[in-house]
Short mmCIF file of C-alpha atoms in Angstrom, two decimals:
data_model
loop_
_atom_site.label_atom_id
_atom_site.label_comp_id
_atom_site.label_asym_id
_atom_site.label_seq_id
_atom_site.Cartn_x
_atom_site.Cartn_y
_atom_site.Cartn_z
CA UNK A 299 32.47 21.15 13.57
CA UNK A 300 30.56 18.52 11.61
CA UNK A 301 30.65 18.90 7.83
CA UNK A 302 27.38 19.71 6.06
CA UNK A 303 25.80 16.83 4.15
CA UNK A 304 28.62 14.35 4.65
CA UNK A 305 28.01 10.60 4.65
CA UNK A 306 26.76 10.84 8.24
CA UNK A 307 24.34 13.70 7.60
CA UNK A 308 21.61 13.79 10.32
CA UNK A 309 23.20 10.81 12.09
CA UNK A 310 24.30 11.98 15.53
CA UNK A 311 25.51 8.75 17.15
CA UNK A 312 27.56 5.71 16.23
CA UNK A 313 24.49 3.49 16.53
CA UNK A 314 22.52 5.82 14.26
CA UNK A 315 25.27 5.63 11.69
CA UNK A 316 25.39 1.84 11.88
CA UNK A 317 21.63 1.51 11.49
CA UNK A 318 21.61 3.74 8.44
CA UNK A 319 24.68 2.50 6.59
CA UNK A 320 24.22 -1.20 7.38
CA UNK A 321 20.45 -1.43 7.08
CA UNK A 322 18.45 1.53 5.75
CA UNK A 323 20.74 2.60 2.91
CA UNK A 324 20.60 -0.73 1.11
CA UNK A 325 16.82 -0.94 0.90
CA UNK A 326 15.07 -0.15 -2.40
CA UNK A 327 12.11 2.23 -2.65
CA UNK A 328 8.36 1.74 -2.78
CA UNK A 329 6.81 5.13 -3.54
CA UNK A 330 3.20 4.30 -2.80
CA UNK A 331 1.87 7.85 -3.14
CA UNK A 332 3.14 10.40 -5.65
CA UNK A 333 1.96 12.78 -8.35
CA UNK A 334 4.35 11.79 -11.11
CA UNK A 335 3.02 12.05 -14.65
CA UNK A 336 2.79 8.45 -15.97
CA UNK A 337 3.17 9.76 -19.53
CA UNK A 338 6.69 10.90 -18.67
CA UNK A 339 7.56 7.36 -17.56
CA UNK A 340 5.91 5.64 -20.51
CA UNK A 341 7.72 7.92 -22.97
CA UNK A 342 10.90 7.91 -20.88
CA UNK A 343 11.02 11.70 -20.89
CA UNK A 344 14.34 13.46 -21.17
CA UNK A 345 14.60 16.77 -19.31
CA UNK A 346 16.03 19.70 -21.23
CA UNK A 347 17.88 21.21 -18.29
CA UNK A 348 18.09 21.45 -14.51
CA UNK A 349 15.62 24.34 -14.39
CA UNK A 350 12.99 22.24 -16.15
CA UNK A 351 13.24 19.16 -13.95
CA UNK A 352 13.51 21.18 -10.74
CA UNK A 353 11.08 24.06 -11.18
CA UNK A 354 8.39 22.75 -13.51
CA UNK A 355 5.29 22.31 -11.35
CA UNK A 356 7.17 22.61 -8.03
CA UNK A 357 4.94 24.81 -5.90
CA UNK A 358 7.24 24.31 -2.89
CA UNK A 359 9.99 26.23 -4.68
CA UNK A 360 7.58 28.78 -6.18
CA UNK A 361 6.25 29.55 -2.73
CA UNK A 362 9.76 30.19 -1.37
CA UNK A 363 10.74 32.29 -4.38
CA UNK A 364 7.67 34.52 -4.02
CA UNK A 365 8.43 34.94 -0.32
CA UNK A 366 11.95 35.99 -1.27
CA UNK A 367 10.60 38.74 -3.50
CA UNK A 368 10.93 36.96 -6.86
CA UNK A 369 8.48 38.13 -9.50
CA UNK A 370 5.86 35.58 -10.65
CA UNK A 371 7.24 35.55 -14.18
CA UNK A 372 10.28 33.67 -12.83
CA UNK A 373 8.05 31.08 -11.15
CA UNK A 374 5.25 30.25 -13.56
CA UNK A 375 5.76 32.80 -16.33
CA UNK A 376 5.91 31.86 -20.00
CA UNK A 377 8.18 34.74 -21.02
CA UNK A 378 11.23 33.66 -19.02
CA UNK A 379 13.68 30.86 -19.84
CA UNK A 380 14.43 27.82 -17.69
CA UNK A 381 17.89 29.24 -17.03
CA UNK A 382 16.46 32.55 -15.85
CA UNK A 383 14.05 30.76 -13.54
CA UNK A 384 16.88 28.63 -12.18
CA UNK A 385 19.01 31.70 -11.53
CA UNK A 386 16.21 33.17 -9.43
CA UNK A 387 15.91 29.88 -7.56
CA UNK A 388 19.69 29.91 -6.92
CA UNK A 389 19.34 33.44 -5.53
CA UNK A 390 16.62 32.18 -3.20
CA UNK A 391 18.36 29.04 -1.93
CA UNK A 392 20.65 30.75 0.62
CA UNK A 393 17.57 32.32 2.17
CA UNK A 394 15.94 28.90 2.63
CA UNK A 395 18.40 27.89 5.38
CA UNK A 396 16.47 25.96 8.07
CA UNK A 397 13.67 25.34 5.58
CA UNK A 398 13.59 21.70 4.34
CA UNK A 399 14.10 23.01 0.81
CA UNK A 400 17.71 23.75 1.70
CA UNK A 401 18.33 20.14 2.69
CA UNK A 402 16.31 18.67 -0.19
CA UNK A 403 18.06 20.85 -2.76
CA UNK A 404 21.54 19.80 -1.75
CA UNK A 405 20.61 16.18 -1.10
CA UNK A 406 19.15 15.94 -4.62
CA UNK A 407 22.25 17.54 -6.12
CA UNK A 408 24.44 15.05 -4.29
CA UNK A 409 22.45 11.85 -4.75
CA UNK A 410 21.37 12.42 -8.36
CA UNK A 411 24.30 14.35 -9.82
CA UNK A 412 27.21 13.78 -7.44
CA UNK A 413 27.50 17.53 -6.80
CA UNK A 414 28.52 18.60 -3.30
CA UNK A 415 28.86 22.33 -3.95
CA UNK A 416 26.48 24.71 -2.21
CA UNK A 417 23.95 26.23 -4.60
CA UNK A 418 24.04 30.04 -4.56
CA UNK A 419 24.36 32.76 -7.18
CA UNK A 420 28.13 32.28 -7.43
CA UNK A 421 27.80 28.55 -8.27
CA UNK A 422 24.53 28.66 -10.20
CA UNK A 423 25.95 28.71 -13.73
CA UNK A 424 28.43 25.91 -13.07
CA UNK A 425 25.83 23.69 -11.40
CA UNK A 426 23.21 24.38 -14.07
CA UNK A 427 25.58 23.49 -16.89
CA UNK A 428 26.99 20.35 -15.24
CA UNK A 429 23.56 18.97 -14.32
CA UNK A 430 22.07 19.88 -17.70
CA UNK A 431 24.84 17.99 -19.48
CA UNK A 432 24.06 14.90 -17.41
CA UNK A 433 20.32 15.27 -17.95
CA UNK A 434 20.90 14.84 -21.67
CA UNK A 435 22.21 11.29 -21.17
CA UNK A 436 19.99 8.17 -20.88
CA UNK A 437 20.96 7.63 -17.24
CA UNK A 438 19.04 10.80 -16.35
CA UNK A 439 15.82 10.16 -18.24
CA UNK A 440 12.63 9.64 -16.22
CA UNK A 441 13.22 5.89 -16.15
CA UNK A 442 16.94 6.31 -15.67
CA UNK A 443 16.42 8.34 -12.51
CA UNK A 444 13.96 5.81 -11.14
CA UNK A 445 16.49 3.04 -11.67
CA UNK A 446 19.27 5.18 -10.21
CA UNK A 447 17.32 5.49 -6.97
CA UNK A 448 16.44 1.77 -7.01
CA UNK A 449 12.70 2.30 -7.17
CA UNK A 450 10.63 -0.89 -7.28
CA UNK A 451 7.05 0.42 -7.26
CA UNK A 452 5.44 3.79 -8.00
CA UNK A 453 1.77 4.59 -7.41
CA UNK A 454 0.57 7.66 -9.26
CA UNK A 455 -2.61 9.63 -8.44
CA UNK A 456 -5.41 9.20 -10.97
CA UNK A 457 -9.03 10.23 -11.45
CA UNK A 458 -11.70 7.57 -12.13
CA UNK A 459 -12.26 9.03 -15.61
CA UNK A 460 -8.56 8.77 -16.56
CA UNK A 461 -7.78 6.41 -19.43
CA UNK A 462 -4.73 4.87 -17.67
CA UNK A 463 -3.30 4.44 -21.15
CA UNK A 464 0.27 4.97 -20.00
CA UNK A 465 -0.04 2.55 -17.07
CA UNK A 466 -1.43 -0.05 -19.44
CA UNK A 467 1.33 0.58 -21.97
CA UNK A 468 3.99 0.13 -19.29
CA UNK A 469 2.31 -3.03 -18.05
CA UNK A 470 2.15 -4.45 -21.57
CA UNK A 471 5.78 -3.54 -22.17
CA UNK A 472 6.82 -5.31 -18.98
CA UNK A 473 8.75 -2.33 -17.60
CA UNK A 474 10.79 -3.59 -14.67
CA UNK A 475 9.47 -0.93 -12.25
CA UNK A 476 5.80 -1.30 -11.41
CA UNK A 477 3.93 1.91 -12.24
CA UNK A 478 0.45 1.51 -10.79
CA UNK A 479 -2.54 3.84 -10.71
CA UNK A 480 -4.20 5.06 -7.52
CA UNK A 481 -7.96 5.69 -7.41
CA UNK A 482 -8.57 9.37 -6.48
CA UNK A 483 -12.35 9.99 -6.78
CA UNK A 484 -12.55 13.43 -5.15
CA UNK A 485 -14.38 15.02 -8.09
CA UNK A 486 -17.17 12.47 -7.88
CA UNK A 487 -18.31 14.01 -4.60
CA UNK A 488 -17.42 17.65 -5.33
CA UNK A 489 -20.99 18.96 -5.41
CA UNK A 490 -20.29 22.56 -4.36
CA UNK A 491 -20.57 23.84 -7.96
CA UNK A 492 -23.50 22.10 -9.71
CA UNK A 493 -22.33 22.84 -13.27
CA UNK A 494 -18.86 21.41 -12.62
CA UNK A 495 -20.33 18.36 -10.92
CA UNK A 496 -22.72 17.67 -13.80
CA UNK A 497 -19.91 18.01 -16.34
CA UNK A 498 -17.86 15.49 -14.38
CA UNK A 499 -20.73 13.02 -14.07
CA UNK A 500 -21.35 13.27 -17.82
CA UNK A 501 -17.68 12.43 -18.42
CA UNK A 502 -17.96 9.52 -15.99
CA UNK A 503 -20.98 8.27 -17.89
CA UNK A 504 -19.10 8.50 -21.18
CA UNK A 505 -16.00 6.56 -20.07
CA UNK A 506 -17.94 3.92 -18.10
CA UNK A 507 -20.64 3.29 -20.70
CA UNK A 508 -23.31 3.68 -18.00
CA UNK A 509 -26.22 6.04 -18.63
CA UNK A 510 -26.58 8.17 -15.51
CA UNK A 511 -29.99 9.46 -14.48
CA UNK A 512 -30.01 8.72 -10.76
CA UNK A 513 -27.65 8.17 -7.83
CA UNK A 514 -27.59 4.38 -8.24
CA UNK A 515 -26.32 4.91 -11.78
CA UNK A 516 -23.40 6.96 -10.42
CA UNK A 517 -22.39 4.10 -8.16
CA UNK A 518 -22.68 1.62 -11.02
CA UNK A 519 -20.48 3.80 -13.25
CA UNK A 520 -17.90 4.21 -10.49
CA UNK A 521 -17.83 0.45 -9.93
CA UNK A 522 -17.16 -0.08 -13.63
CA UNK A 523 -14.19 2.27 -13.38
CA UNK A 524 -13.08 0.76 -10.06
CA UNK A 525 -12.92 -2.63 -11.79
CA UNK A 526 -10.97 -1.07 -14.65
CA UNK A 527 -8.41 0.38 -12.21
CA UNK A 528 -8.07 -3.02 -10.52
CA UNK A 529 -7.35 -4.65 -13.87
CA UNK A 530 -4.61 -2.07 -14.42
CA UNK A 531 -2.95 -3.12 -11.14
CA UNK A 532 -4.40 -0.57 -8.73
CA UNK A 533 -4.03 -1.57 -5.07
CA UNK A 534 -5.06 1.56 -3.20
CA UNK A 535 -7.21 4.65 -3.22
CA UNK A 536 -6.49 8.18 -2.06
CA UNK A 537 -8.86 10.89 -0.90
CA UNK A 538 -7.99 14.55 -0.49
CA UNK A 539 -10.55 15.96 1.94
CA UNK A 540 -10.82 19.00 4.17
CA UNK A 541 -12.35 16.95 6.97
CA UNK A 542 -14.05 13.60 7.57
CA UNK A 543 -17.69 13.22 6.60
CA UNK A 544 -19.93 10.94 8.64
CA UNK A 545 -23.38 12.53 8.70
CA UNK A 546 -26.44 10.35 9.14
CA UNK A 547 -28.50 10.03 5.97
CA UNK A 548 -31.16 7.92 4.30
CA UNK A 549 -31.04 6.55 0.78
CA UNK A 550 -34.08 8.64 -0.10
CA UNK A 551 -32.22 11.77 1.00
CA UNK A 552 -29.16 10.96 -1.10
CA UNK A 553 -31.30 10.21 -4.15
CA UNK A 554 -33.03 13.57 -3.77
CA UNK A 555 -29.78 15.44 -3.20
CA UNK A 556 -28.27 13.96 -6.36
CA UNK A 557 -31.31 14.85 -8.40
CA UNK A 558 -31.18 18.40 -7.08
CA UNK A 559 -27.49 19.06 -7.79
CA UNK A 560 -27.53 17.17 -11.12
CA UNK A 561 -30.43 19.37 -12.08
CA UNK A 562 -28.28 22.45 -11.57
CA UNK A 563 -29.47 23.62 -8.16
CA UNK A 564 -27.08 24.58 -5.37
CA UNK A 565 -27.09 22.43 -2.25
CA UNK A 566 -27.31 23.52 1.35
CA UNK A 567 -24.37 22.91 3.67
CA UNK A 568 -26.27 20.03 5.28
CA UNK A 569 -26.99 18.43 1.91
CA UNK A 570 -23.35 18.71 0.86
CA UNK A 571 -22.17 17.00 4.03
CA UNK A 572 -24.71 14.19 3.67
CA UNK A 573 -23.79 13.56 0.04
CA UNK A 574 -20.06 13.48 0.82
CA UNK A 575 -20.73 11.13 3.75
CA UNK A 576 -22.59 8.72 1.48
CA UNK A 577 -19.92 8.83 -1.20
CA UNK A 578 -17.07 8.27 1.25
CA UNK A 579 -18.84 5.22 2.64
CA UNK A 580 -19.48 3.79 -0.81
CA UNK A 581 -15.88 4.39 -1.89
CA UNK A 582 -14.63 2.65 1.25
CA UNK A 583 -16.84 -0.37 0.62
CA UNK A 584 -15.53 -0.69 -2.94
CA UNK A 585 -11.96 -0.67 -1.61
CA UNK A 586 -12.77 -3.26 1.06
CA UNK A 587 -14.35 -5.57 -1.50
CA UNK A 588 -11.15 -5.61 -3.55
CA UNK A 589 -8.74 -5.77 -0.64
CA UNK A 590 -7.25 -2.36 -1.45
CA UNK A 591 -5.81 0.04 1.06
CA UNK A 592 -7.44 3.46 1.38
CA UNK A 593 -5.60 6.70 2.12
CA UNK A 594 -7.10 9.88 3.54
CA UNK A 595 -5.19 13.16 3.31
CA UNK A 596 -7.12 15.72 5.30
CA UNK A 597 -6.78 19.18 6.76
CA UNK A 598 -5.84 21.48 3.86
CA UNK A 599 -7.32 24.87 3.09
CA UNK A 600 -6.73 25.11 -0.64
CA UNK A 601 -6.49 28.02 -3.06
CA UNK A 602 -6.48 30.72 -0.38
CA UNK A 603 -5.37 33.47 -2.76
CA UNK A 604 -8.40 34.11 -4.98
CA UNK A 605 -6.62 36.52 -7.30
CA UNK A 606 -3.73 34.18 -8.06
CA UNK A 607 -5.92 31.08 -8.12
CA UNK A 608 -7.93 32.67 -10.93
CA UNK A 609 -4.71 33.49 -12.74
CA UNK A 610 -2.66 30.32 -12.15
CA UNK A 611 -5.10 27.59 -11.12
CA UNK A 612 -4.77 24.95 -8.36
CA UNK A 613 -1.57 23.38 -6.97
CA UNK A 614 0.51 26.50 -7.52
CA UNK A 615 1.52 27.25 -3.94
CA UNK A 616 -1.44 28.91 -2.25
CA UNK A 617 -2.59 26.17 0.12
CA UNK A 618 -2.08 26.01 3.87
CA UNK A 619 -2.78 24.07 7.05
CA UNK A 620 -6.44 24.05 8.07
CA UNK A 621 -8.03 23.99 11.50
CA UNK A 622 -10.81 21.38 11.51
CA UNK A 623 -12.40 19.47 14.37
CA UNK A 624 -12.24 15.94 13.01
CA UNK A 625 -12.00 13.36 15.81
CA UNK A 626 -15.70 12.52 16.21
CA UNK A 627 -16.40 12.40 12.47
CA UNK A 628 -13.26 10.36 11.79
CA UNK A 629 -14.20 7.89 14.51
CA UNK A 630 -17.81 7.66 13.31
CA UNK A 631 -16.71 7.08 9.70
CA UNK A 632 -14.28 4.30 10.63
CA UNK A 633 -16.69 2.78 13.14
CA UNK A 634 -19.54 2.70 10.60
CA UNK A 635 -17.34 0.64 8.28
CA UNK A 636 -15.99 -1.56 11.06
CA UNK A 637 -19.50 -2.25 12.36
CA UNK A 638 -20.45 -3.45 8.88
CA UNK A 639 -17.20 -5.47 8.77
CA UNK A 640 -16.13 -3.49 5.71
CA UNK A 641 -13.17 -1.49 6.98
CA UNK A 642 -10.27 -1.77 4.54
CA UNK A 643 -6.62 -1.24 5.36
CA UNK A 644 -6.41 2.49 6.01
CA UNK A 645 -3.75 5.21 6.15
CA UNK A 646 -4.58 8.55 7.79
CA UNK A 647 -2.48 11.66 7.03
CA UNK A 648 -2.98 14.88 8.97
CA UNK A 649 -1.72 18.29 7.90
CA UNK A 650 -2.12 20.04 11.24
CA UNK A 651 0.56 18.79 13.68
CA UNK A 652 -1.94 19.40 16.46
CA UNK A 653 -3.59 16.13 15.36
CA UNK A 654 -0.55 13.87 15.71
CA UNK A 655 -1.58 12.29 18.99
CA UNK A 656 -5.22 12.25 17.90
CA UNK A 657 -4.42 10.02 14.93
CA UNK A 658 -1.88 7.92 16.82
CA UNK A 659 -4.59 6.99 19.31
CA UNK A 660 -7.42 6.77 16.75
CA UNK A 661 -5.67 4.07 14.72
CA UNK A 662 -5.51 1.84 17.79
CA UNK A 663 -9.30 1.82 18.04
CA UNK A 664 -9.70 -0.11 14.80
CA UNK A 665 -6.81 -2.58 14.73
CA UNK A 666 -8.35 -6.05 14.63
CA UNK A 667 -5.41 -8.45 14.44
CA UNK A 668 -6.16 -9.42 10.83
CA UNK A 669 -3.23 -7.46 9.41
CA UNK A 670 -0.20 -6.05 11.22
CA UNK A 671 -0.68 -2.29 11.29
CA UNK A 672 -4.03 -2.48 9.46
CA UNK A 673 -4.79 1.15 10.35
CA UNK A 674 -1.76 3.38 9.75
CA UNK A 675 -0.68 6.84 10.83
CA UNK A 676 0.74 8.14 7.55
CA UNK A 677 4.15 9.77 7.19
CA UNK A 678 4.56 13.50 7.77
CA UNK A 679 2.72 15.07 4.85
CA UNK A 680 3.24 18.29 2.84
CA UNK A 681 4.07 21.04 5.36
CA UNK A 682 5.04 18.30 7.85
CA UNK A 683 7.34 16.57 5.36
CA UNK A 684 10.48 17.87 7.08
CA UNK A 685 12.80 16.91 9.94
CA UNK A 686 10.74 18.27 12.82
CA UNK A 687 7.49 17.07 11.29
CA UNK A 688 8.82 13.56 10.62
CA UNK A 689 10.26 13.28 14.12
CA UNK A 690 7.00 14.44 15.67
CA UNK A 691 4.96 11.96 13.64
CA UNK A 692 7.27 9.06 14.50
CA UNK A 693 7.45 10.03 18.15
CA UNK A 694 3.64 10.11 18.47
CA UNK A 695 3.36 6.79 16.64
CA UNK A 696 6.10 5.29 18.81
CA UNK A 697 4.62 6.16 22.18
CA UNK A 698 0.96 5.57 21.25
CA UNK A 699 1.26 2.76 18.69
CA UNK A 700 3.89 0.60 17.00
CA UNK A 701 6.58 2.38 15.00
CA UNK A 702 7.88 -1.07 14.04
CA UNK A 703 4.75 -1.67 11.90
CA UNK A 704 4.87 1.70 10.12
CA UNK A 705 4.74 1.54 6.29
CA UNK A 706 7.21 4.39 6.02
CA UNK A 707 7.96 7.12 3.52
CA UNK A 708 6.51 8.34 0.23
CA UNK A 709 7.40 11.33 -1.93
CA UNK A 710 3.95 12.90 -2.59
CA UNK A 711 5.84 14.70 -5.35
CA UNK A 712 5.74 15.53 -9.06
CA UNK A 713 9.53 15.42 -9.36
CA UNK A 714 11.75 12.52 -10.40
CA UNK A 715 14.46 13.89 -8.11
CA UNK A 716 12.31 13.66 -4.97
CA UNK A 717 13.32 10.07 -4.25
CA UNK A 718 16.08 11.63 -2.17
CA UNK A 719 13.38 12.30 0.42
CA UNK A 720 13.34 8.57 1.18
CA UNK A 721 16.99 8.85 2.20
CA UNK A 722 16.19 11.94 4.24
CA UNK A 723 13.43 10.06 6.07
CA UNK A 724 15.60 6.99 6.67
CA UNK A 725 18.41 9.04 8.16
CA UNK A 726 15.95 10.72 10.53
CA UNK A 727 14.46 7.34 11.49
CA UNK A 728 17.87 5.84 12.20
CA UNK A 729 18.92 8.86 14.21
CA UNK A 730 15.85 8.63 16.46
CA UNK A 731 16.44 4.96 17.19
CA UNK A 732 20.22 5.25 17.49
CA UNK A 733 19.98 8.09 20.01
CA UNK A 734 17.59 6.01 22.13
CA UNK A 735 20.06 3.12 22.17
CA UNK A 736 22.98 5.31 23.21
CA UNK A 737 20.84 7.03 25.85
CA UNK A 738 19.95 3.67 27.38
CA UNK A 739 16.30 3.95 26.37
CA UNK A 740 16.59 0.90 24.08
CA UNK A 741 18.82 -2.14 24.70
CA UNK A 742 22.10 -2.41 22.81
CA UNK A 743 21.67 -6.19 22.95
CA UNK A 744 18.73 -5.88 20.52
CA UNK A 745 20.59 -4.17 17.70
CA UNK A 746 19.86 -7.05 15.33
CA UNK A 747 16.12 -6.58 15.88
CA UNK A 748 16.44 -2.81 15.55
CA UNK A 749 18.34 -3.22 12.30
CA UNK A 750 15.56 -5.42 10.96
CA UNK A 751 13.01 -2.89 12.18
CA UNK A 752 14.76 -0.16 10.21
CA UNK A 753 14.71 -2.31 7.07
CA UNK A 754 11.04 -3.05 7.63
CA UNK A 755 10.01 0.58 8.03
CA UNK A 756 12.19 1.57 5.08
CA UNK A 757 10.75 -1.02 2.68
CA UNK A 758 9.47 -4.39 3.90
CA UNK A 759 6.40 -3.17 5.76
CA UNK A 760 5.09 -1.40 2.65
CA UNK A 761 5.78 -4.48 0.54
CA UNK A 762 3.82 -6.68 2.96
CA UNK A 763 1.02 -4.15 3.54
CA UNK A 764 0.19 -3.37 -0.08
CA UNK A 765 1.18 -6.73 -1.62
CA UNK A 766 2.14 -5.24 -4.98
#
């Protein structure tokens, strides 16, 4: 019987083990999409205890704890201690077997803290105390953990109105790890609630110094902020959308729609779709002009639980996979940009696994030979960020595109311990390739090339694609 989480975890063949230990394991990390708080990095935050670093803001764990019958006060409550929350998480962990949380939990304990014990109620106190003692040393500060995992670049997720003060402070300081902003302008096209939209546009006007009275003013203000992000080192954008928007529209229509919603009137469904279509096109053109890459995360139904959304707010564990028909709109959006010769490097992330082959074939439509892998099928995201999901994404990309040009893994996380997911991904990658070699599906004579391919997918492709 194979031991759980040993040095050959997830590596089923000798070739898989060779590819991981000789090639993947040595590569540093580029985390080109995450939700880390840049203030924590700038101030080199120390974490009070294991409960704080593990459970603060982690809706993955909250979701599992609720499912296991844990009261909300032990997830997001203010009247319970970090230790009490951790104890409830430890009670839940045994019930997460076959959920990726079980693997992530123990991989993080091992890679960050050197702990190989299984977390359960009987070991909870010992593990909490040992990890908390380490967290109070400089090696386990926010920066210390980044260095421990050999991180080279981190791209946070930032709104156009953000000050980027912490990114700028880190840049001025010359911190050895690049901490770069990512342009996330979702709120600039969120016209469903007129009052919220107007409040956002007024904030945009304030920070950009552009007086906004009409749609053209919005674009001017956004360009001012886009330039500001570029000066701070930004190299890519990110867009969290339910579906792709590619409605036909005229400039007169968009001007009228803006005036209507800015004036406080609700839009029709058709008007909302046209406005979002115009904004997505304009955002994409801005990115193309600067040579940025653009990312599209689509397919989520957010905030499904109205009662708890009102109580706890967004990003607290009440989102799920959506069911949207996206192929025609996605194609039309990309084709509109390509026709105008303004299609930037693009990464597409789906949340519904049904769309794996759809995206793997869609990206081939818009490769133009200018950049290797110009249009990318993004790594398994959110609910697909697990062994089966990663394998499915890589298998679709392999048979319908070029796995060898894939830009690889990212954490998409708020936790400084989530860098272990890069190791998880690399082990899964090496196992897929190694099994093919030992099954005779790939030639053993090309192991040198396959080793280089593993290094490229683990790190080099992202370095070359984003040019940080």
